[in-house]
mmCIF file of C-alpha atoms in Angstrom:
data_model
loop_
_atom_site.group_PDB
_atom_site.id
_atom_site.type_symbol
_atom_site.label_atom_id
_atom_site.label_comp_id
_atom_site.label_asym_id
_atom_site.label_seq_id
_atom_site.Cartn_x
_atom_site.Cartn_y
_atom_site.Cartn_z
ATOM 1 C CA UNK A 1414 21.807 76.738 -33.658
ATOM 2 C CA UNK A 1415 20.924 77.981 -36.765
ATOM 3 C CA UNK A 1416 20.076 74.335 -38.340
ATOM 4 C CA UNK A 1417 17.966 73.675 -35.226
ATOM 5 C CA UNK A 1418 15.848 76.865 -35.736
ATOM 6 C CA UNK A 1419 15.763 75.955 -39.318
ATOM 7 C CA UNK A 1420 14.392 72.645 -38.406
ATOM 8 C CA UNK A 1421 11.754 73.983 -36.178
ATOM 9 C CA UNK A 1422 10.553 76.265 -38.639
ATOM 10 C CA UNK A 1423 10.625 73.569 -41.443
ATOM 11 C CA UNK A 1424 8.063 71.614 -38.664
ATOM 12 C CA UNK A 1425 5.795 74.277 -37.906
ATOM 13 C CA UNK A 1426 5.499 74.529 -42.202
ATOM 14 C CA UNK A 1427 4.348 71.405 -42.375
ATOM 15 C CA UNK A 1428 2.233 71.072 -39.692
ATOM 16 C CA UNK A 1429 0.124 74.293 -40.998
ATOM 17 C CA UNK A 1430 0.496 72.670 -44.217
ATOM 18 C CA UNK A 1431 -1.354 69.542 -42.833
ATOM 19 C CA UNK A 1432 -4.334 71.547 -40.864
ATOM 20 C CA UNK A 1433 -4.740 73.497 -44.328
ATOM 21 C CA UNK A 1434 -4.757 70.244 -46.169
ATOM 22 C CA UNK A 1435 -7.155 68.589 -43.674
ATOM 23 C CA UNK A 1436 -9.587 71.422 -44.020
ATOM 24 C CA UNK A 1437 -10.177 71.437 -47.453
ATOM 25 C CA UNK A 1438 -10.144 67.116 -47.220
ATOM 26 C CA UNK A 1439 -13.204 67.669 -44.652
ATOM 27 C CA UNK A 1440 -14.867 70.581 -46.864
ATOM 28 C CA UNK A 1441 -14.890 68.899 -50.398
ATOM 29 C CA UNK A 1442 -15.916 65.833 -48.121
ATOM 30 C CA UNK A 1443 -19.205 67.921 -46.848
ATOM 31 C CA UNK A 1444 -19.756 69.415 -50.263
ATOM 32 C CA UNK A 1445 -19.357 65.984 -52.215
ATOM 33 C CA UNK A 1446 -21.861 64.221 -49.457
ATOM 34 C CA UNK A 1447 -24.633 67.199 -49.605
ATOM 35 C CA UNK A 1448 -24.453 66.532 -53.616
ATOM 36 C CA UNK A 1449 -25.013 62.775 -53.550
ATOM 37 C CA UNK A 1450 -27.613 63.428 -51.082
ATOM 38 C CA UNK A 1451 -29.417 66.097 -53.093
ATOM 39 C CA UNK A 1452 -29.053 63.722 -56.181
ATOM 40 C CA UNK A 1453 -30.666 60.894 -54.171
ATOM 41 C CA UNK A 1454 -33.463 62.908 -52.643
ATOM 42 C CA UNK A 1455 -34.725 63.897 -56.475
ATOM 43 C CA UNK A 1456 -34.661 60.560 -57.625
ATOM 44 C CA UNK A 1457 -35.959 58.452 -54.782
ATOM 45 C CA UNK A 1458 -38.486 61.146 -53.399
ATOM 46 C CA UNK A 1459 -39.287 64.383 -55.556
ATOM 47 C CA UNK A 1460 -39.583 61.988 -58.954
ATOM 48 C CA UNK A 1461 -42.355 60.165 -59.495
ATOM 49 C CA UNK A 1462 -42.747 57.402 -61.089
ATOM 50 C CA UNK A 1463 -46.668 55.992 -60.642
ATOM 51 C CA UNK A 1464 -49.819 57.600 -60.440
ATOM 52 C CA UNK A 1465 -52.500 56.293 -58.593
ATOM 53 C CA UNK A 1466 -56.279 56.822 -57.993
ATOM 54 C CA UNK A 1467 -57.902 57.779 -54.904
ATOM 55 C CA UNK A 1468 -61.195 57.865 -54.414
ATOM 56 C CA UNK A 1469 -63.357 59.410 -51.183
ATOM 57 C CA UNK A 1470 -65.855 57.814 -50.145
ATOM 58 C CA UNK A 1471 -65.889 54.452 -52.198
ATOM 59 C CA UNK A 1472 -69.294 54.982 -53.580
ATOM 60 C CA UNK A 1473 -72.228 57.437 -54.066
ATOM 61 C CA UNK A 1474 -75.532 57.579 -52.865
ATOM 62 C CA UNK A 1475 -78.473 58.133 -55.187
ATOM 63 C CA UNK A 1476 -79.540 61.123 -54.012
ATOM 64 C CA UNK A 1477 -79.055 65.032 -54.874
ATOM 65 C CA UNK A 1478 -76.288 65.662 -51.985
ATOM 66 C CA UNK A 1479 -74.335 62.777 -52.294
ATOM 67 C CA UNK A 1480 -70.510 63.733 -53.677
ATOM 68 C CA UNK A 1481 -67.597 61.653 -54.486
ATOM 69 C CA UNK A 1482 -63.706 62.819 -55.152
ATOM 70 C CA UNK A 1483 -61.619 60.986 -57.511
ATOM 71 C CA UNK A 1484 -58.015 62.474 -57.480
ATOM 72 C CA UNK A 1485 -54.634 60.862 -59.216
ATOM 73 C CA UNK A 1486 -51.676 60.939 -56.647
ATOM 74 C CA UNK A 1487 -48.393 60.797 -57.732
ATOM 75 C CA UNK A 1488 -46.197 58.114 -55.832
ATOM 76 C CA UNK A 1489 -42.100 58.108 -56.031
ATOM 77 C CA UNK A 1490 -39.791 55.528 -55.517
ATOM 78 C CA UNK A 1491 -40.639 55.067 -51.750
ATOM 79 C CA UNK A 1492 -44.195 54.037 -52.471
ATOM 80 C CA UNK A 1493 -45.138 57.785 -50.728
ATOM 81 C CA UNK A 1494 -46.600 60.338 -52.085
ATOM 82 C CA UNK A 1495 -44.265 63.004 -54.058
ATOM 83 C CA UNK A 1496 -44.071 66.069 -51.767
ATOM 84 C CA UNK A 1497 -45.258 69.412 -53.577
ATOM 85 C CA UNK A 1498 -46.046 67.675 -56.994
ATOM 86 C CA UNK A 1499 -49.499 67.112 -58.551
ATOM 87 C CA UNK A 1500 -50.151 64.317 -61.714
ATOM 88 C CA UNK A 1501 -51.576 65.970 -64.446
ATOM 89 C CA UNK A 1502 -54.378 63.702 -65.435
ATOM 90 C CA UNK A 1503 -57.633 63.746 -67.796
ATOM 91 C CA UNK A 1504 -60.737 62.660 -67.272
ATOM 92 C CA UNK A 1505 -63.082 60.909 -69.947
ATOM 93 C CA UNK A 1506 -66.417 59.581 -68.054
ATOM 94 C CA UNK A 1507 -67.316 56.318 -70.344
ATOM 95 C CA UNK A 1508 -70.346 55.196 -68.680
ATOM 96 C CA UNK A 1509 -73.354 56.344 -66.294
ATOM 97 C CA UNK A 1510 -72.460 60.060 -67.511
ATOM 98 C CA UNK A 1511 -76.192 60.715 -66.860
ATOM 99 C CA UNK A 1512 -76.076 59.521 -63.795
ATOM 100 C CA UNK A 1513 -73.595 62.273 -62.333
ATOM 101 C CA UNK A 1514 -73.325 65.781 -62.184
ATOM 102 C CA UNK A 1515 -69.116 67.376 -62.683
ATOM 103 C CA UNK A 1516 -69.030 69.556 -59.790
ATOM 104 C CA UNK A 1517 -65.189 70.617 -60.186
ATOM 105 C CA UNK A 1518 -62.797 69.187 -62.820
ATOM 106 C CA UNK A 1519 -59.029 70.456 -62.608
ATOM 107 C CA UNK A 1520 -56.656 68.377 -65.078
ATOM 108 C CA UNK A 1521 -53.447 69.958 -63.649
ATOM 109 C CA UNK A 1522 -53.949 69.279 -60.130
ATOM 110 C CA UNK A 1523 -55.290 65.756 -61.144
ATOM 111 C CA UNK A 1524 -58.861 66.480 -59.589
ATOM 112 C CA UNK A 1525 -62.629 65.410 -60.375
ATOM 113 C CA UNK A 1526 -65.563 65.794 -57.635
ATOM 114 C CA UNK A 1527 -68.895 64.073 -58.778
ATOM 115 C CA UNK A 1528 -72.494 64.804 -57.412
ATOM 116 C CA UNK A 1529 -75.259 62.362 -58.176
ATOM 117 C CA UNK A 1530 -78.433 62.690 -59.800
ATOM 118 C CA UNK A 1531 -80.423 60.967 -58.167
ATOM 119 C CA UNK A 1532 -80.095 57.688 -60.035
ATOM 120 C CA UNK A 1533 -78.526 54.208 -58.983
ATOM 121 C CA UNK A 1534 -76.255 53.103 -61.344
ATOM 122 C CA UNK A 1535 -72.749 52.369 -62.565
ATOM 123 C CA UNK A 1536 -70.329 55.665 -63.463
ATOM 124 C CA UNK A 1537 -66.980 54.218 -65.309
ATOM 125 C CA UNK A 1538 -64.249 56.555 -65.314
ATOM 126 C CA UNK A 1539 -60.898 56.277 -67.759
ATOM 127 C CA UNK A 1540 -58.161 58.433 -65.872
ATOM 128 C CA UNK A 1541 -54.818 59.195 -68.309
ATOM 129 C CA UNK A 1542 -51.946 61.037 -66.642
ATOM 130 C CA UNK A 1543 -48.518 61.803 -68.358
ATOM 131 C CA UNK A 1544 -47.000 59.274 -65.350
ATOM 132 C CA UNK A 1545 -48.467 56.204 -66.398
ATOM 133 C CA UNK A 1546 -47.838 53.944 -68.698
ATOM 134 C CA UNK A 1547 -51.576 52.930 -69.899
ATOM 135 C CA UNK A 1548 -55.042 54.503 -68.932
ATOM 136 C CA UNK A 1549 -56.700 53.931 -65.697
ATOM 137 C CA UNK A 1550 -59.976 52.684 -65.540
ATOM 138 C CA UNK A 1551 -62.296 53.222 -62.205
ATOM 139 C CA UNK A 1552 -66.133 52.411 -61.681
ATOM 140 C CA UNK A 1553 -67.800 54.141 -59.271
ATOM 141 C CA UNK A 1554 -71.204 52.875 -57.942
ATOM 142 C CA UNK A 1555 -74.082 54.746 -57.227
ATOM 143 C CA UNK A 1556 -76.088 52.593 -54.655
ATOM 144 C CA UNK A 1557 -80.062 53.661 -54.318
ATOM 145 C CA UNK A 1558 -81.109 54.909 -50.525
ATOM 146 C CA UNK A 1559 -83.214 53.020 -48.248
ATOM 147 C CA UNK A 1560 -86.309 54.715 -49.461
ATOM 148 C CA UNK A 1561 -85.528 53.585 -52.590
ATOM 149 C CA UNK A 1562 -85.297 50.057 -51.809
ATOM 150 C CA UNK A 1563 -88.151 49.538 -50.469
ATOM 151 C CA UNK A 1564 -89.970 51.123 -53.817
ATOM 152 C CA UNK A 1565 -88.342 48.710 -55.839
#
């Protein structure tokens, strides 16, 4: 009787034995999946790895209201845009820099707004951000109203 109680005992051991083991099997399982997937999202969506130029609208009118916003926008791996990151660019206007006005120029968040003069014309922009691996060059036209067609 006593062997038989023994051997019950011995069973019950090793069953508890097997829950406990299966618990921390299904824990370090969780905790090892959450790290991969942590290391995953930084690479593939929090890092970026291009920076490219957005411009709205596509051109400027050549009068005193008209306002254009150039702004570099980081891009991860995904091709979206990196969620709560700006690109760091500067901003060197080349050409036409009589023909626009800088209305707001912030190099950290990557962000230039232009207002014309006035003028019709051609406004070339070189755009360098720590992302990229060469300068960025955009032209931004300045296209003369309907008035102004008809003077010409």
């Amino acid at each position: 009787i006593l062997n038989k109680q023994y051997e019950s005992d011995n069973k019950l051991l090793k069953m508890n034995i097997n829950k406990s083991n299966r618990k921390i099997q299904i824990f370090s399982g969780i905790f090892l999946l959450c790290i991969t997937l942590s290391f995953l999202a930084y690479y593939f969506i929090f890092n970026i790895y291009e920076v490219t130029i957005k411009t709205e609208p596509k051109f400027l009118f050549a009068d005193q209201n008209s306002t254009i916003r150039v702004e570099a926008v980081p891009v991860n791996a995904l091709g979206w845009q990196v969620p709560f990151r700006k690109a760091e660019s500067k901003f060197e206007i080349i050409e036409g820099s009589d023909l626009v006005v800088i209305e707001q120029l912030s190099e950290k968040d990557g962000l230039l707004t232009l207002r014309s003069k006035g003028r019709h014309g051609i406004v070339g922009i070189v755009i360098t951000s720590n992302y990229a691996l060469l300068p960025m060059y955009i032209e931004i036209k300045i296209l003369p109203t309907t008035a102004q067609l008809f003077l010409l």
